[in-house]
Coordinates of C-alpha atoms in Angstrom, one line a residue:
F1 CA -0.5 -35.1 -9.3
Q2 CA 3.1 -35.4 -7.4
G3 CA 4.1 -31.6 -8.6
I4 CA 5.8 -29.1 -6.6
F5 CA 2.7 -28.7 -4.1
V6 CA 3.8 -31.9 -2.6
L7 CA 6.8 -30.4 -1.1
G8 CA 4.2 -28.6 1.0
L9 CA 2.4 -30.8 2.4
P10 CA 4.1 -32.0 5.6
Y11 CA 3.7 -27.8 6.3
A12 CA 0.0 -28.3 5.6
L13 CA -0.3 -31.4 8.2
L14 CA 1.8 -28.5 10.4
H15 CA -1.0 -26.3 10.7
S16 CA -4.4 -28.7 10.2
G17 CA -2.7 -31.9 12.6
Y18 CA -4.8 -35.4 12.5
S19 CA -7.5 -33.6 10.0
G20 CA -5.0 -33.4 7.6
L21 CA -4.7 -37.0 7.1
F22 CA -7.9 -37.2 6.4
L23 CA -8.1 -34.3 3.8
I24 CA -5.1 -36.3 2.0
I25 CA -7.2 -39.4 1.4
L26 CA -10.3 -37.8 0.9
A27 CA -9.6 -35.2 -1.6
A28 CA -8.1 -37.9 -3.7
A29 CA -11.3 -39.9 -3.5
L30 CA -12.8 -36.5 -4.7
C31 CA -10.6 -35.9 -7.6
C32 CA -10.9 -39.5 -8.6
Y33 CA -14.9 -38.9 -8.4
T34 CA -14.6 -35.6 -10.4
G35 CA -12.6 -37.1 -13.2
K36 CA -14.7 -39.7 -13.9
I37 CA -18.3 -37.9 -13.8
L38 CA -16.3 -35.5 -16.5
I39 CA -15.4 -37.8 -18.4
A40 CA -18.6 -39.4 -18.5
C41 CA -19.8 -36.4 -19.8
L42 CA -17.9 -37.1 -22.8
Y43 CA -20.3 -39.7 -23.7
E44 CA -24.2 -40.4 -24.8
E45 CA -25.7 -43.6 -25.3
N46 CA -26.9 -44.6 -28.8
E47 CA -30.2 -46.2 -30.0
D48 CA -28.4 -49.7 -28.6
G49 CA -27.2 -48.7 -25.8
Q50 CA -23.9 -48.5 -26.6
L51 CA -21.7 -45.3 -25.0
I52 CA -20.7 -43.3 -28.0
R53 CA -17.9 -40.5 -28.1
V54 CA -19.9 -37.7 -29.4
R55 CA -17.5 -34.7 -27.2
D56 CA -14.4 -34.2 -27.4
T57 CA -13.1 -31.2 -24.7
Y58 CA -14.0 -29.7 -21.5
E59 CA -15.2 -26.9 -24.2
D60 CA -17.3 -29.4 -25.7
I61 CA -19.1 -30.5 -22.1
A62 CA -19.9 -26.5 -21.8
N63 CA -21.1 -26.3 -24.8
A64 CA -23.8 -29.0 -24.3
S65 CA -24.5 -27.6 -20.9
C66 CA -25.2 -24.5 -22.0
K67 CA -26.9 -24.8 -25.1
K68 CA -30.4 -23.7 -24.4
L69 CA -28.8 -20.7 -22.4
S70 CA -26.1 -19.8 -25.2
P71 CA -24.7 -22.3 -27.6
K72 CA -21.0 -21.2 -27.3
L73 CA -21.1 -19.1 -23.7
G74 CA -20.1 -22.3 -21.5
G75 CA -17.2 -22.5 -23.8
I76 CA -16.1 -19.3 -23.6
V77 CA -16.0 -19.5 -20.3
V78 CA -14.1 -23.1 -19.7
N79 CA -11.5 -22.2 -22.3
V80 CA -10.9 -18.7 -20.3
T81 CA -10.6 -20.5 -17.1
Q82 CA -8.7 -23.2 -18.4
V83 CA -6.0 -20.6 -20.0
M84 CA -6.2 -18.7 -17.1
E85 CA -5.2 -21.3 -14.6
L86 CA -2.5 -22.7 -17.8
I87 CA -0.4 -19.2 -18.1
M88 CA -0.7 -18.9 -14.2
T89 CA 1.2 -22.9 -14.1
C90 CA 3.9 -22.0 -16.7
I91 CA 4.7 -18.7 -14.9
L92 CA 4.8 -19.7 -11.5
Y93 CA 7.9 -22.7 -13.3
L94 CA 9.6 -19.9 -14.5
V95 CA 9.6 -18.1 -11.4
V96 CA 10.1 -21.1 -9.2
S97 CA 13.3 -21.9 -11.8
G98 CA 14.5 -18.7 -10.8
N99 CA 14.6 -18.5 -7.4
L100 CA 16.2 -22.2 -7.1
L101 CA 19.0 -21.3 -9.3
S102 CA 19.5 -18.0 -7.0
H103 CA 19.6 -20.3 -4.0
S104 CA 21.4 -23.0 -5.9
F105 CA 24.7 -20.1 -6.8
P106 CA 24.4 -17.8 -4.5
Y107 CA 27.9 -16.6 -5.2
V108 CA 26.8 -15.8 -8.6
P109 CA 26.5 -12.3 -9.0
V110 CA 23.1 -12.1 -11.3
T111 CA 19.5 -11.3 -10.5
E112 CA 16.8 -13.7 -9.5
K113 CA 15.0 -12.2 -12.8
T114 CA 18.2 -12.4 -14.8
W115 CA 18.2 -16.6 -13.7
S116 CA 14.5 -16.4 -14.5
V117 CA 15.7 -15.6 -17.8
I118 CA 18.5 -18.0 -18.3
A119 CA 15.7 -20.3 -17.7
F120 CA 13.1 -19.4 -19.9
V121 CA 15.9 -19.7 -23.0
T122 CA 16.0 -22.9 -21.6
L123 CA 12.3 -23.9 -22.9
L124 CA 12.3 -21.8 -26.3
P125 CA 12.2 -25.8 -27.9
C126 CA 9.0 -25.8 -26.4
V127 CA 7.6 -23.8 -29.3
F128 CA 8.3 -27.0 -31.7
I129 CA 6.6 -29.4 -29.6
K130 CA 3.5 -30.4 -32.0
T131 CA 2.2 -33.5 -30.2
L132 CA 1.3 -35.0 -26.6
K133 CA 3.5 -37.9 -27.6
I134 CA 6.6 -36.0 -26.7
V135 CA 4.6 -33.7 -23.5
S136 CA 4.3 -37.2 -22.0
K137 CA 8.4 -38.7 -22.8
L138 CA 9.4 -34.8 -20.8
S139 CA 6.3 -35.6 -18.2
Q140 CA 7.8 -39.2 -17.6
L141 CA 11.3 -38.3 -17.2
C142 CA 9.9 -35.0 -14.8
S143 CA 8.8 -38.0 -12.9
L144 CA 11.2 -40.2 -12.5
V145 CA 13.6 -36.6 -11.1
H146 CA 10.5 -36.0 -8.5
F147 CA 11.0 -39.8 -7.1
I148 CA 14.8 -38.9 -6.7
I149 CA 14.0 -35.9 -4.2
I150 CA 11.4 -37.6 -2.4
L151 CA 13.3 -40.2 -2.3
V152 CA 15.9 -38.3 -0.8
V153 CA 14.3 -35.9 1.7
M154 CA 12.4 -39.4 3.0
T155 CA 15.9 -41.5 3.1
Y156 CA 17.2 -38.2 5.5
C157 CA 14.3 -38.0 7.4
L158 CA 14.2 -42.0 8.0
T159 CA 18.0 -41.5 9.2
Q160 CA 16.2 -39.7 12.2
I161 CA 13.6 -42.1 12.9
H162 CA 15.0 -41.6 16.3
Q163 CA 13.7 -38.0 16.8
W164 CA 10.2 -38.8 15.9
S165 CA 7.1 -38.2 18.6
W166 CA 3.4 -38.4 17.7
A167 CA 3.0 -35.7 20.2
K168 CA 4.1 -33.6 17.4
F169 CA 1.0 -33.4 15.9
R170 CA -1.4 -31.0 16.7
L171 CA -5.1 -31.6 18.1
S172 CA -6.4 -27.8 18.6
I173 CA -5.9 -25.9 14.9
E174 CA -7.2 -22.0 13.9
F175 CA -9.5 -21.9 11.5
E176 CA -7.5 -20.1 8.7
D177 CA -4.3 -22.0 8.8
F178 CA -6.2 -24.8 8.0
L179 CA -8.2 -23.5 5.5
V180 CA -4.7 -22.8 3.7
S181 CA -3.7 -26.9 4.4
V182 CA -7.2 -27.2 2.7
G183 CA -5.8 -25.4 -0.4
V184 CA -2.6 -26.9 -0.2
I185 CA -3.9 -30.1 -0.2
I186 CA -6.6 -30.1 -3.0
F187 CA -4.8 -28.4 -5.7
S188 CA -2.3 -31.3 -5.2
Y189 CA -4.4 -33.5 -6.5
T190 CA -5.8 -31.6 -9.8
S191 CA -5.4 -32.7 -13.1
Q192 CA -9.3 -32.3 -14.9
I193 CA -8.1 -29.9 -17.3
F194 CA -5.9 -32.9 -19.0
L195 CA -8.3 -36.0 -18.3
P196 CA -10.4 -35.8 -21.4
T197 CA -7.4 -34.8 -23.7
L198 CA -5.8 -37.2 -21.9
E199 CA -8.4 -40.1 -22.3
G200 CA -9.3 -39.8 -25.8
N201 CA -5.3 -40.0 -26.9
M202 CA -5.2 -43.3 -24.7
K203 CA -5.0 -46.6 -26.8
N204 CA -7.5 -48.4 -25.0
P205 CA -9.4 -45.4 -23.6
G206 CA -12.0 -48.5 -21.3
E207 CA -9.2 -49.0 -19.0
F208 CA -9.5 -44.3 -18.2
R209 CA -11.6 -45.5 -15.2
C210 CA -9.2 -47.9 -13.3
M211 CA -6.5 -45.8 -14.5
L212 CA -7.7 -43.2 -12.6
N213 CA -8.4 -45.2 -9.5
W214 CA -4.9 -46.7 -9.4
T215 CA -2.9 -43.5 -9.7
H216 CA -4.9 -41.5 -7.6
F217 CA -4.6 -44.4 -4.7
F218 CA -0.6 -44.9 -4.9
A219 CA -0.8 -41.1 -5.3
C220 CA -2.3 -41.1 -1.8
V221 CA -0.4 -43.6 -0.5
L222 CA 3.0 -42.0 -1.8
K223 CA 1.4 -38.5 -0.3
T224 CA 0.5 -39.4 3.1
T225 CA 3.3 -41.3 3.7
F226 CA 6.2 -38.7 2.3
A227 CA 3.8 -35.7 4.1
L228 CA 3.9 -38.3 7.4
T229 CA 7.6 -39.1 7.7
A230 CA 8.9 -35.9 7.1
F231 CA 6.3 -33.8 9.8
L232 CA 7.8 -36.6 12.1
T233 CA 11.2 -35.3 11.5
W234 CA 10.4 -31.5 12.0
G235 CA 7.7 -31.1 13.2
E236 CA 7.0 -27.5 14.5
E237 CA 10.2 -26.3 12.5
T238 CA 8.6 -27.0 9.3
K239 CA 9.1 -25.2 6.7
E240 CA 6.3 -24.1 3.7
V241 CA 8.9 -25.6 1.3
I242 CA 10.2 -29.0 3.2
T243 CA 13.7 -29.2 1.3
D244 CA 14.2 -25.9 3.3
N245 CA 14.5 -27.8 6.1
L246 CA 17.2 -30.4 4.7
P247 CA 21.0 -29.6 5.6
S248 CA 23.2 -27.5 2.9
F249 CA 25.2 -30.1 1.4
L250 CA 21.4 -32.1 0.0
Q251 CA 19.9 -28.7 -0.5
T252 CA 21.9 -27.7 -3.7
L253 CA 21.8 -31.4 -4.9
V254 CA 18.1 -31.5 -4.5
N255 CA 17.4 -27.6 -5.5
L256 CA 18.8 -28.7 -8.9
C257 CA 16.8 -31.8 -9.1
L258 CA 13.8 -29.2 -8.4
L259 CA 14.8 -27.0 -11.4
T260 CA 15.2 -30.0 -13.5
K261 CA 11.6 -30.7 -12.5
A262 CA 10.6 -27.4 -12.6
L263 CA 11.6 -26.8 -16.6
L264 CA 10.2 -30.3 -17.6
S265 CA 7.0 -29.6 -16.0
Y266 CA 6.5 -26.2 -18.2
P267 CA 5.7 -28.1 -21.5
L268 CA 2.5 -29.7 -20.7
P269 CA 0.7 -26.8 -19.6
F270 CA 2.2 -24.6 -21.7
F271 CA 0.8 -27.2 -24.7
A272 CA -2.7 -27.3 -23.4
A273 CA -2.8 -23.6 -23.1
T274 CA -1.5 -23.2 -26.8
E275 CA -3.7 -26.2 -28.0
I276 CA -6.5 -24.8 -26.8
V277 CA -6.2 -21.1 -28.2
C278 CA -5.4 -22.7 -31.6
A279 CA -8.1 -24.5 -32.0
C280 CA -10.5 -21.6 -31.2
I281 CA -8.9 -19.2 -33.4
S282 CA -8.7 -21.7 -36.0
R283 CA -12.6 -22.7 -35.7
G284 CA -13.1 -20.3 -39.0
N285 CA -12.8 -21.5 -42.6
H286 CA -9.6 -19.2 -42.6
S287 CA -7.2 -21.4 -43.4
N288 CA -4.3 -18.8 -42.9
Y289 CA -4.9 -19.6 -38.9
R290 CA -4.5 -23.6 -40.0
S291 CA -0.6 -23.3 -40.8
P292 CA 2.2 -24.5 -38.7
L293 CA 3.8 -20.8 -38.8
F294 CA 0.1 -19.5 -37.8
S295 CA 0.8 -22.2 -34.4
L296 CA 4.6 -21.8 -33.9
G297 CA 3.5 -18.0 -33.8
V298 CA 1.2 -18.9 -30.8
R299 CA 3.2 -20.7 -29.2
G300 CA 6.2 -18.3 -29.4
S301 CA 4.0 -15.1 -28.2
F302 CA 2.7 -17.3 -25.3
L303 CA 6.3 -18.7 -24.0
L304 CA 7.4 -14.6 -24.4
L305 CA 4.0 -14.3 -22.3
T306 CA 5.0 -16.1 -19.7
L307 CA 8.5 -14.8 -19.4
L308 CA 7.1 -10.8 -19.2
M309 CA 4.3 -11.9 -16.6
A310 CA 7.2 -13.7 -14.7
M311 CA 9.2 -10.4 -14.9
F312 CA 6.8 -7.9 -13.9
I313 CA 3.8 -9.4 -11.8
P314 CA 4.5 -8.3 -7.8
H315 CA 3.3 -10.4 -4.8
F316 CA 3.0 -13.6 -7.4
A317 CA 2.7 -16.3 -5.1
L318 CA -0.9 -14.9 -3.3
L319 CA -1.9 -14.0 -7.4
M320 CA -1.2 -17.5 -7.8
G321 CA -3.7 -18.3 -4.7
L322 CA -6.3 -16.2 -5.8
T323 CA -6.4 -17.1 -9.3
G324 CA -6.2 -21.5 -8.1
S325 CA -8.8 -20.5 -5.8
V326 CA -11.2 -19.4 -8.4
T327 CA -10.2 -21.4 -11.5
G328 CA -9.0 -24.2 -9.4
A329 CA -12.3 -25.1 -7.4
A330 CA -13.9 -24.1 -10.6
M331 CA -12.0 -26.8 -13.1
T332 CA -11.9 -29.7 -10.2
F333 CA -15.2 -29.5 -8.0
L334 CA -17.7 -27.0 -9.4
L335 CA -18.1 -27.6 -13.1
P336 CA -18.4 -31.5 -13.4
S337 CA -20.3 -31.8 -10.8
L338 CA -22.4 -29.1 -12.5
F339 CA -22.6 -30.4 -16.1
H340 CA -22.7 -33.8 -14.9
L341 CA -26.1 -33.2 -13.1
K342 CA -26.8 -31.6 -16.3
L343 CA -26.2 -34.0 -19.5
K344 CA -26.8 -37.3 -17.0
Y345 CA -30.3 -36.3 -14.3
K346 CA -32.6 -38.3 -16.0
K347 CA -30.2 -41.2 -15.7
L348 CA -28.4 -40.8 -12.0
S349 CA -29.9 -42.3 -9.1
F350 CA -30.8 -40.5 -5.9
L351 CA -27.4 -41.1 -4.2
E352 CA -25.1 -39.8 -7.4
K353 CA -27.0 -36.5 -7.6
C354 CA -26.5 -36.1 -4.0
A355 CA -22.8 -37.0 -4.8
D356 CA -22.8 -34.4 -7.3
I357 CA -24.7 -31.9 -5.3
S358 CA -22.0 -32.4 -2.2
V359 CA -19.3 -32.0 -4.5
F360 CA -20.7 -28.4 -5.9
I361 CA -21.4 -27.2 -2.4
L362 CA -17.9 -28.2 -1.0
G363 CA -16.1 -26.6 -3.9
F364 CA -17.8 -23.7 -3.4
L365 CA -17.3 -23.4 0.1
C366 CA -13.4 -23.8 -0.8
S367 CA -13.5 -21.5 -3.7
I368 CA -15.2 -18.5 -1.5
A369 CA -12.3 -19.1 1.8
G370 CA -9.2 -19.7 -0.4
I371 CA -10.8 -16.3 -2.2
V372 CA -11.5 -14.5 1.1
C373 CA -7.4 -15.7 2.1
S374 CA -5.8 -14.4 -0.9
I375 CA -7.2 -11.1 -0.8
K376 CA -7.0 -10.7 3.0
G377 CA -3.2 -11.7 2.1
L378 CA -2.8 -9.4 -1.0
L379 CA -4.6 -6.2 1.2

């Protein structure tokens, strides 16, 4: 949850004022709820009333929900959506890495795209990642680097506490700017793509709901504290990425930390995307598709694809926003609530049905608003 998006939260507060603080809390509650209902769809009660895990992936949930319409339609839609979002995330990390390197070493006569290729070379070992355990170790290091970045920014903000003023908060907000803030805040919590795999790999899956509650609670507290202290420090001068507000002597240090974080973040979406593709291709009885060499080929192809797209896509940020509005809202709000209603309708209380319908409508509105803003920007 504490991804690079967090660095845009102070900017989101600039455009959403006091409502932004409420949105950070609301988004945590909604994303925690959709995570729980998504995992609930993996289970069914047996004859003794015990919950048994009968599905393993997001795809299995989708296929079960769309069984009457078409046995594999739901799975195809979910897999395409997941792979699109994961690939775009990987590409973003490469673009960000090139950008950070060019800003950290401006005196080196190398273009931003060349820096992206240099960053790509450090990611080549990703083709040998076979288990989630290795990814989790890298993600742990990523979290450590992230806390260092947050600590540096917040320490500097606390040295400027004498300049803080609540008058910096806006009371009136512009609707279009507000929608951008909603997107940044909501998508800083998204994790639904990884949850079925994560829950299936837990030593004690019974602790999943408790884990989800605590992680969302702490993420919410940290996001609110960070966004608030940074915004109170810079006010109207708050930039899109808050590290750009730091004095130059701190900026280089933080940029290098951000580069490390981006490179350590890459393996998780990369591993998830390649696992989905390998699982889809090897579903038949072809033994060739299950060989280690085939998996290596898929991972190598994906790695190369992310580099090529990072090099040649123009207006990447706007295309990322458009993809995020479609895939992010769908995977986080629309599909979990829809599948939960479809698979558990008879067992849900009236309030639970209302909650699912409300989340679906909210997700739909967020998606439409994001698409309109992104297309307008592209045009």
